[in-house]
Short mmCIF file of C-alpha atoms and ligand atoms in Angstrom, two decimals:
data_model
loop_
_atom_site.label_atom_id
_atom_site.label_comp_id
_atom_site.label_asym_id
_atom_site.label_seq_id
_atom_site.Cartn_x
_atom_site.Cartn_y
_atom_site.Cartn_z
CA MET A 153 86.00 63.29 122.84
CA ARG A 154 88.64 62.19 125.34
CA ARG A 155 92.28 62.82 124.37
CA SER A 156 93.18 59.12 124.35
CA SER A 157 90.34 58.14 122.00
CA ARG A 158 91.45 60.99 119.73
CA TRP A 159 95.02 59.56 119.57
CA GLY A 160 93.44 56.08 119.03
CA MET A 161 91.42 57.37 116.08
CA LEU A 162 94.60 58.99 114.58
CA LEU A 163 96.51 55.79 114.95
CA VAL A 164 93.80 53.76 113.14
CA LEU A 165 93.75 56.40 110.30
CA LEU A 166 97.51 56.31 110.02
CA LEU A 167 97.63 52.53 109.84
CA ILE A 168 95.01 52.59 107.09
CA VAL A 169 96.96 55.02 105.03
CA LEU A 170 100.21 53.12 105.54
CA ALA A 171 98.44 49.85 104.50
CA GLY A 172 97.28 51.51 101.28
CA CYS A 173 100.83 52.81 100.52
CA THR A 174 102.66 49.60 101.27
CA LYS A 175 100.57 47.27 99.23
CA GLN A 176 102.93 46.42 96.35
CA GLY A 177 101.82 47.13 92.85
CA ASN A 178 98.17 48.06 93.48
CA VAL A 179 96.60 50.96 91.85
CA HIS A 180 93.26 52.55 92.36
CA SER A 181 91.16 53.15 89.45
CA GLU A 182 88.63 56.07 89.30
CA THR A 183 86.13 53.81 91.02
CA GLY A 184 88.64 53.38 93.82
CA VAL A 185 88.64 49.61 93.24
CA GLU A 186 92.15 48.29 93.54
CA GLU A 187 93.56 46.98 90.31
CA LYS A 188 96.73 44.79 90.15
CA LYS A 189 99.55 46.62 88.46
CA ILE A 190 100.52 45.04 85.10
CA ARG A 191 103.87 43.23 85.36
CA ILE A 192 106.07 42.82 82.28
CA GLY A 193 109.24 40.73 82.18
CA LEU A 194 111.82 41.96 79.59
CA SER A 195 114.42 39.39 78.79
CA PHE A 196 117.49 40.72 76.78
CA ASP A 197 120.23 38.84 75.00
CA SER A 198 122.76 41.46 76.04
CA PHE A 199 123.45 45.30 75.86
CA VAL A 200 126.80 45.05 74.06
CA ILE A 201 125.37 46.31 70.86
CA GLU A 202 124.42 49.99 71.15
CA ARG A 203 120.91 49.79 69.98
CA TRP A 204 119.56 47.50 72.70
CA GLN A 205 120.13 50.10 75.39
CA ARG A 206 117.81 52.34 73.44
CA ASP A 207 115.20 49.48 72.93
CA ARG A 208 115.27 49.00 76.72
CA ASP A 209 114.92 52.65 77.75
CA VAL A 210 112.07 53.43 75.37
CA PHE A 211 110.19 50.12 76.25
CA VAL A 212 110.48 50.70 79.98
CA SER A 213 109.49 54.41 79.85
CA THR A 214 106.40 53.64 77.60
CA ALA A 215 105.28 50.70 79.69
CA GLN A 216 105.58 52.81 82.87
CA ASP A 217 103.63 55.66 81.37
CA LEU A 218 100.94 53.07 80.70
CA GLY A 219 100.98 52.16 84.40
CA ALA A 220 102.92 48.89 84.14
CA GLU A 221 106.12 47.93 85.93
CA VAL A 222 108.99 46.29 83.97
CA ASN A 223 111.49 43.67 85.32
CA VAL A 224 114.53 43.85 82.93
CA GLN A 225 116.77 40.81 82.75
CA ASN A 226 120.14 40.79 80.91
CA ALA A 227 121.50 37.24 79.91
CA ASN A 228 124.91 38.77 78.75
CA GLY A 229 124.62 36.56 75.66
CA ASP A 230 124.30 33.29 77.49
CA VAL A 231 121.57 30.95 76.43
CA LYS A 232 121.38 28.95 79.65
CA GLU A 233 121.27 32.21 81.76
CA GLN A 234 118.37 33.60 79.59
CA ILE A 235 116.34 30.36 80.05
CA SER A 236 116.89 30.58 83.83
CA GLN A 237 115.93 34.28 83.87
CA ILE A 238 112.73 33.55 81.92
CA GLU A 239 111.89 30.78 84.50
CA TYR A 240 112.60 33.38 87.19
CA LEU A 241 110.08 35.81 85.50
CA ILE A 242 107.54 32.91 85.27
CA ASP A 243 107.98 32.25 89.08
CA LYS A 244 107.55 35.96 89.77
CA GLY A 245 104.19 35.71 88.03
CA MET A 246 104.63 38.23 85.19
CA ASP A 247 101.54 38.99 83.08
CA VAL A 248 103.69 39.28 79.93
CA ILE A 249 107.27 38.11 79.02
CA VAL A 250 108.98 39.97 76.12
CA VAL A 251 112.03 38.17 74.82
CA ILE A 252 115.04 39.28 72.67
CA ALA A 253 116.23 35.64 72.21
CA VAL A 254 119.99 34.78 72.42
CA ASP A 255 119.07 31.64 70.44
CA SER A 256 115.85 31.51 68.39
CA GLU A 257 115.51 27.75 69.01
CA ALA A 258 116.56 27.32 72.65
CA CYS A 259 113.80 29.41 74.31
CA SER A 260 110.90 27.48 72.80
CA GLU A 261 110.33 25.16 75.73
CA VAL A 262 110.59 27.80 78.51
CA LEU A 263 108.23 30.08 76.65
CA LYS A 264 105.64 27.30 76.22
CA LYS A 265 105.96 26.90 80.09
CA ALA A 266 105.16 30.57 80.39
CA GLU A 267 102.15 30.15 78.20
CA ASP A 268 100.97 27.16 80.15
CA ALA A 269 101.20 29.40 83.23
CA GLY A 270 98.78 31.87 81.53
CA ILE A 271 101.52 34.38 80.71
CA LYS A 272 101.40 36.17 77.34
CA VAL A 273 104.62 35.92 75.23
CA VAL A 274 106.10 38.40 72.81
CA SER A 275 109.12 37.70 70.55
CA TYR A 276 110.83 41.12 70.23
CA ASP A 277 112.91 41.82 67.19
CA ARG A 278 113.98 38.17 66.87
CA LEU A 279 111.46 35.35 66.17
CA VAL A 280 111.55 32.58 68.76
CA ARG A 281 110.95 29.38 66.73
CA ASN A 282 108.29 26.84 67.65
CA ALA A 283 107.09 28.81 70.66
CA ASN A 284 103.66 29.91 69.55
CA ALA A 285 104.22 33.46 70.86
CA ASP A 286 101.25 35.81 71.18
CA LEU A 287 103.05 38.33 68.96
CA TYR A 288 106.28 38.68 66.99
CA ILE A 289 107.17 42.38 66.54
CA SER A 290 110.18 43.31 64.54
CA PHE A 291 111.39 44.86 61.20
CA ASP A 292 111.09 43.43 57.78
CA ASN A 293 114.33 41.49 58.14
CA GLU A 294 114.29 40.23 54.59
CA GLU A 295 114.18 43.76 53.51
CA VAL A 296 117.20 44.50 55.60
CA GLY A 297 119.20 41.90 53.59
CA LYS A 298 117.76 43.27 50.29
CA LEU A 299 118.82 46.81 51.13
CA MET A 300 122.51 45.71 51.83
CA ALA A 301 122.52 43.61 48.66
CA GLU A 302 121.18 46.50 46.52
CA THR A 303 123.97 48.66 47.70
CA LEU A 304 126.62 46.02 46.88
CA ALA A 305 124.95 45.28 43.43
CA GLU A 306 124.97 49.05 42.69
CA LYS A 307 128.54 49.76 43.79
CA VAL A 308 130.50 46.63 43.15
CA PRO A 309 131.70 46.25 39.55
CA GLU A 310 130.54 43.49 37.23
CA GLY A 311 132.50 40.32 38.17
CA GLY A 312 133.71 41.93 41.38
CA ASN A 313 134.50 40.06 44.58
CA ILE A 314 132.62 40.39 47.87
CA VAL A 315 132.97 38.90 51.40
CA THR A 316 129.86 38.07 53.37
CA ILE A 317 129.94 38.33 57.22
CA PHE A 318 126.50 37.59 58.49
CA GLY A 319 125.42 37.30 62.14
CA PRO A 320 124.84 33.89 63.76
CA THR A 321 122.33 31.44 62.40
CA THR A 322 121.04 31.12 65.93
CA ASP A 323 119.52 34.62 65.27
CA HIS A 324 116.47 34.04 62.95
CA ASN A 325 116.84 37.60 61.74
CA VAL A 326 120.02 36.36 60.06
CA THR A 327 118.16 33.66 58.13
CA MET A 328 115.67 36.21 57.01
CA MET A 329 118.30 38.72 56.07
CA GLU A 330 120.15 36.09 54.02
CA GLN A 331 116.89 35.27 52.20
CA GLY A 332 116.54 38.87 51.20
CA PHE A 333 120.21 39.20 50.26
CA ASN A 334 120.03 36.01 48.07
CA GLU A 335 116.92 37.25 46.40
CA VAL A 336 118.73 40.34 45.02
CA MET A 337 122.07 38.68 44.35
CA LYS A 338 120.78 35.67 42.53
CA ASP A 339 121.01 37.15 39.10
CA LYS A 340 124.07 39.42 39.77
CA ASN A 341 127.50 38.72 38.33
CA ILE A 342 129.32 39.18 41.63
CA ASN A 343 131.59 36.55 43.27
CA ILE A 344 131.42 35.71 47.02
CA VAL A 345 135.02 34.85 47.72
CA TYR A 346 134.68 34.31 51.40
CA SER A 347 131.73 33.85 53.88
CA ILE A 348 131.11 33.52 57.57
CA TYR A 349 128.33 33.52 60.16
CA ALA A 350 129.81 35.44 63.07
CA THR A 351 129.13 33.42 66.24
CA ASP A 352 127.07 35.49 68.79
CA TRP A 353 127.63 38.63 66.57
CA LEU A 354 131.25 38.68 67.81
CA ALA A 355 132.88 41.59 65.97
CA GLU A 356 136.41 40.22 66.18
CA GLN A 357 135.30 37.41 63.87
CA ALA A 358 134.80 40.06 61.12
CA TYR A 359 138.39 41.33 61.59
CA ASN A 360 139.66 37.76 61.12
CA ALA A 361 137.33 37.16 58.16
CA ILE A 362 138.82 40.07 56.21
CA ASN A 363 142.40 38.82 56.82
CA GLU A 364 141.34 35.31 55.82
CA ALA A 365 139.72 36.57 52.66
CA LEU A 366 142.82 38.69 51.81
CA SER A 367 144.91 35.57 52.07
CA ILE A 368 142.79 34.10 49.31
CA THR A 369 142.79 37.20 47.03
CA PRO A 370 143.98 40.76 47.41
CA TYR A 371 141.01 41.87 45.22
CA ILE A 372 138.05 42.58 47.53
CA ASP A 373 135.42 45.09 46.17
CA GLY A 374 132.73 44.87 48.84
CA VAL A 375 131.92 43.43 52.27
CA LEU A 376 128.48 42.59 53.53
CA CYS A 377 128.43 43.15 57.33
CA GLY A 378 125.34 41.93 59.14
CA ASN A 379 125.42 44.83 61.57
CA ASP A 380 127.59 47.98 62.35
CA ASN A 381 129.50 46.23 65.13
CA LEU A 382 130.80 43.68 62.67
CA ALA A 383 131.50 46.50 60.17
CA SER A 384 133.64 48.33 62.87
CA GLU A 385 136.08 45.37 62.85
CA ALA A 386 135.92 44.70 59.14
CA VAL A 387 136.88 48.31 58.45
CA ARG A 388 139.68 48.13 60.96
CA ALA A 389 141.11 45.18 58.98
CA LEU A 390 140.63 46.99 55.67
CA SER A 391 142.33 49.99 57.13
CA GLU A 392 145.38 48.08 58.24
CA ASN A 393 145.61 46.98 54.54
CA ARG A 394 145.19 50.51 53.27
CA MET A 395 141.85 49.54 51.73
CA ALA A 396 139.30 51.39 53.95
CA GLY A 397 137.28 53.87 51.86
CA PHE A 398 137.95 51.89 48.67
CA VAL A 399 135.73 48.84 49.60
CA VAL A 400 131.89 48.84 49.72
CA VAL A 401 130.89 48.13 53.33
CA THR A 402 127.38 47.65 54.61
CA GLY A 403 125.99 47.52 58.16
CA GLN A 404 122.83 47.74 60.30
CA ASP A 405 121.62 49.63 63.37
CA ALA A 406 122.93 53.15 62.51
CA ASP A 407 125.29 52.95 65.51
CA LEU A 408 127.10 56.24 66.13
CA ALA A 409 130.41 54.85 65.12
CA ALA A 410 128.91 53.64 61.87
CA CYS A 411 127.38 57.05 61.14
CA GLN A 412 130.79 58.63 61.68
CA ARG A 413 132.42 56.03 59.29
CA ILE A 414 129.77 56.90 56.63
CA VAL A 415 130.53 60.63 56.78
CA GLU A 416 134.14 59.80 56.80
CA GLY A 417 133.84 57.51 53.79
CA THR A 418 134.96 54.17 55.19
CA GLN A 419 131.50 52.62 55.40
CA THR A 420 129.07 52.83 52.54
CA MET A 421 125.67 52.34 54.23
CA THR A 422 123.86 51.14 57.35
CA VAL A 423 120.23 49.90 57.51
CA TYR A 424 118.54 52.19 60.11
CA LYS A 425 115.73 50.64 62.00
CA PRO A 426 113.65 53.15 64.10
CA VAL A 427 113.96 51.08 67.33
CA ASP A 428 112.21 53.87 69.36
CA LYS A 429 109.09 53.14 67.28
CA LEU A 430 109.58 49.28 67.73
CA ALA A 431 110.11 49.57 71.49
CA LYS A 432 107.17 51.95 72.05
CA SER A 433 104.84 49.79 69.95
CA ALA A 434 105.97 46.63 71.70
CA ALA A 435 105.25 48.10 75.08
CA GLU A 436 101.80 49.20 73.98
CA PHE A 437 101.05 45.73 72.68
CA ALA A 438 102.34 44.07 75.80
CA VAL A 439 100.03 46.14 78.01
CA LYS A 440 97.14 45.27 75.74
CA LEU A 441 97.97 41.56 75.91
CA ALA A 442 98.20 41.76 79.67
CA LYS A 443 94.67 43.31 79.77
CA GLY A 444 93.36 40.53 77.59
CA GLU A 445 92.52 43.02 74.85
CA ASP A 446 92.50 42.02 71.19
CA ILE A 447 95.73 43.36 69.59
CA GLU A 448 94.06 43.28 66.11
CA VAL A 449 97.09 41.97 64.18
CA SER A 450 96.15 40.21 60.97
CA GLU A 451 99.55 39.42 59.44
CA THR A 452 101.20 36.17 60.61
CA ILE A 453 104.58 34.45 60.29
CA ASN A 454 105.10 30.76 60.64
CA ASP A 455 107.50 30.14 63.54
CA GLY A 456 108.28 26.58 62.42
CA THR A 457 105.17 25.11 63.99
CA TYR A 458 102.69 27.80 64.58
CA ASN A 459 101.25 30.91 62.73
CA VAL A 460 102.22 33.90 64.99
CA PRO A 461 100.76 37.44 64.71
CA TYR A 462 103.51 39.55 63.08
CA VAL A 463 103.86 43.36 63.32
CA LYS A 464 106.56 44.38 60.77
CA LEU A 465 108.13 47.79 60.68
CA GLU A 466 110.12 49.10 57.69
CA PRO A 467 113.90 49.59 57.75
CA VAL A 468 115.66 52.34 55.79
CA ALA A 469 118.88 52.35 53.86
CA VAL A 470 121.15 55.15 55.01
CA ASN A 471 124.21 56.52 53.20
CA LYS A 472 126.16 59.72 53.01
CA GLN A 473 123.41 61.31 50.89
CA ASN A 474 120.52 60.87 53.25
CA LEU A 475 122.16 60.40 56.67
CA ASP A 476 121.61 63.95 57.84
CA GLU A 477 117.90 63.89 56.90
CA VAL A 478 117.07 60.36 58.26
CA ILE A 479 119.36 59.97 61.28
CA ILE A 480 120.31 63.58 62.39
CA ASP A 481 117.05 65.45 61.54
CA GLY A 482 115.16 62.40 62.86
CA GLY A 483 116.96 62.72 66.17
CA PHE A 484 118.48 59.25 66.31
CA GLN A 485 122.11 60.58 66.42
CA GLN A 486 123.57 64.08 67.23
CA ARG A 487 125.22 66.06 64.42
CA ASP A 488 128.22 67.19 66.45
CA GLU A 489 128.91 63.58 67.38
CA VAL A 490 128.43 62.19 63.91
CA TYR A 491 130.74 64.77 62.33
CA LEU A 492 133.15 64.71 65.25
CA ASN A 493 136.11 63.72 63.08
CA VAL A 494 135.29 65.73 59.93
CA TYR A 495 134.61 69.42 59.24
CA ASP A 496 130.85 69.62 59.08
CA GLN A 497 129.97 71.04 55.61
CA ASN A 498 126.54 72.27 56.82
C1 GAL R 85 119.87 41.39 65.37
C2 GAL R 85 119.23 42.64 65.21
C3 GAL R 85 120.16 43.59 64.58
C4 GAL R 85 121.54 43.50 65.18
C5 GAL R 85 121.93 42.18 65.88
C6 GAL R 85 122.99 42.29 66.99
O1 GAL R 85 118.87 40.43 65.83
O2 GAL R 85 117.99 42.57 64.35
O3 GAL R 85 119.69 44.92 64.73
O4 GAL R 85 121.80 44.55 66.12
O5 GAL R 85 120.84 41.54 66.38
O6 GAL R 85 122.42 42.53 68.17
#
């Protein structure tokens, strides 16, 4: 064969190989038939709260291990920004859009637009109302409120005073938490002397709430904080009034700072939610939905209009007694970091 035709053959082979490598998002199954790579849009409220970084990392790594690619969007707590980011994901032709909604009501229309475009929709952790999502995957959020209330009912004396600092009512989890809280507290002899719903989970509102409550009465026996970030500022206000460690304080998410407060005695409990399990399971469901497979979820929850398949994971109450076993032995936080400010008794 002449030299020039050899070079020609090599060039053609090279072009074929390059074409195969450059085609975006195509994978070859065993049969060698090209399959389009599954594309998942992951729309976050924000990453201010520690747990969401973990949700993101576990979701992305699980989805990638399953051969999907994930486009992560962060709305930084801005509703309009999240809606425009979801529109962007629709235009990019995602197979599935997974949403941690800034506002449980505001995303309904744009998610129905996604469904009309043939895109599957998952409400992650927070239920998007009236959106007819293909799946809502979260924790038993009523149980979260019950666990907090049970700690307060157990440790606050008869006739005692508490302050409630819930998250925003724009987060449907807060509505569910409050239902659980009220279920436990309805027959307890405990006074709620001051109550707020912290806009956008802003922790500084918890600081102000404690000081407002103290201007009403100096006798506060307990504080319900809807998550650990709120608890951090509530404890700061209590500390400035030399009350930290003497007032029952609840939280949620098992943030590192909250675990430190629990072993140091300034926070009583946190509700631990195994977000690794939530994120891994959500990624697996998202891939199944993208493939058009039946997710086989029988439980449903009404989103205000539609009955949505509901996968509900169990939260765990964590206090000084079981923190080591649940949080440290479970690998959610590191022992040396949790006990950073105290001599580790173990
Ligand atoms: C809620 C979530 C909680 C808490 C809060 C703040 O929806 O269920 O875990 O972290 O958001 O982001």
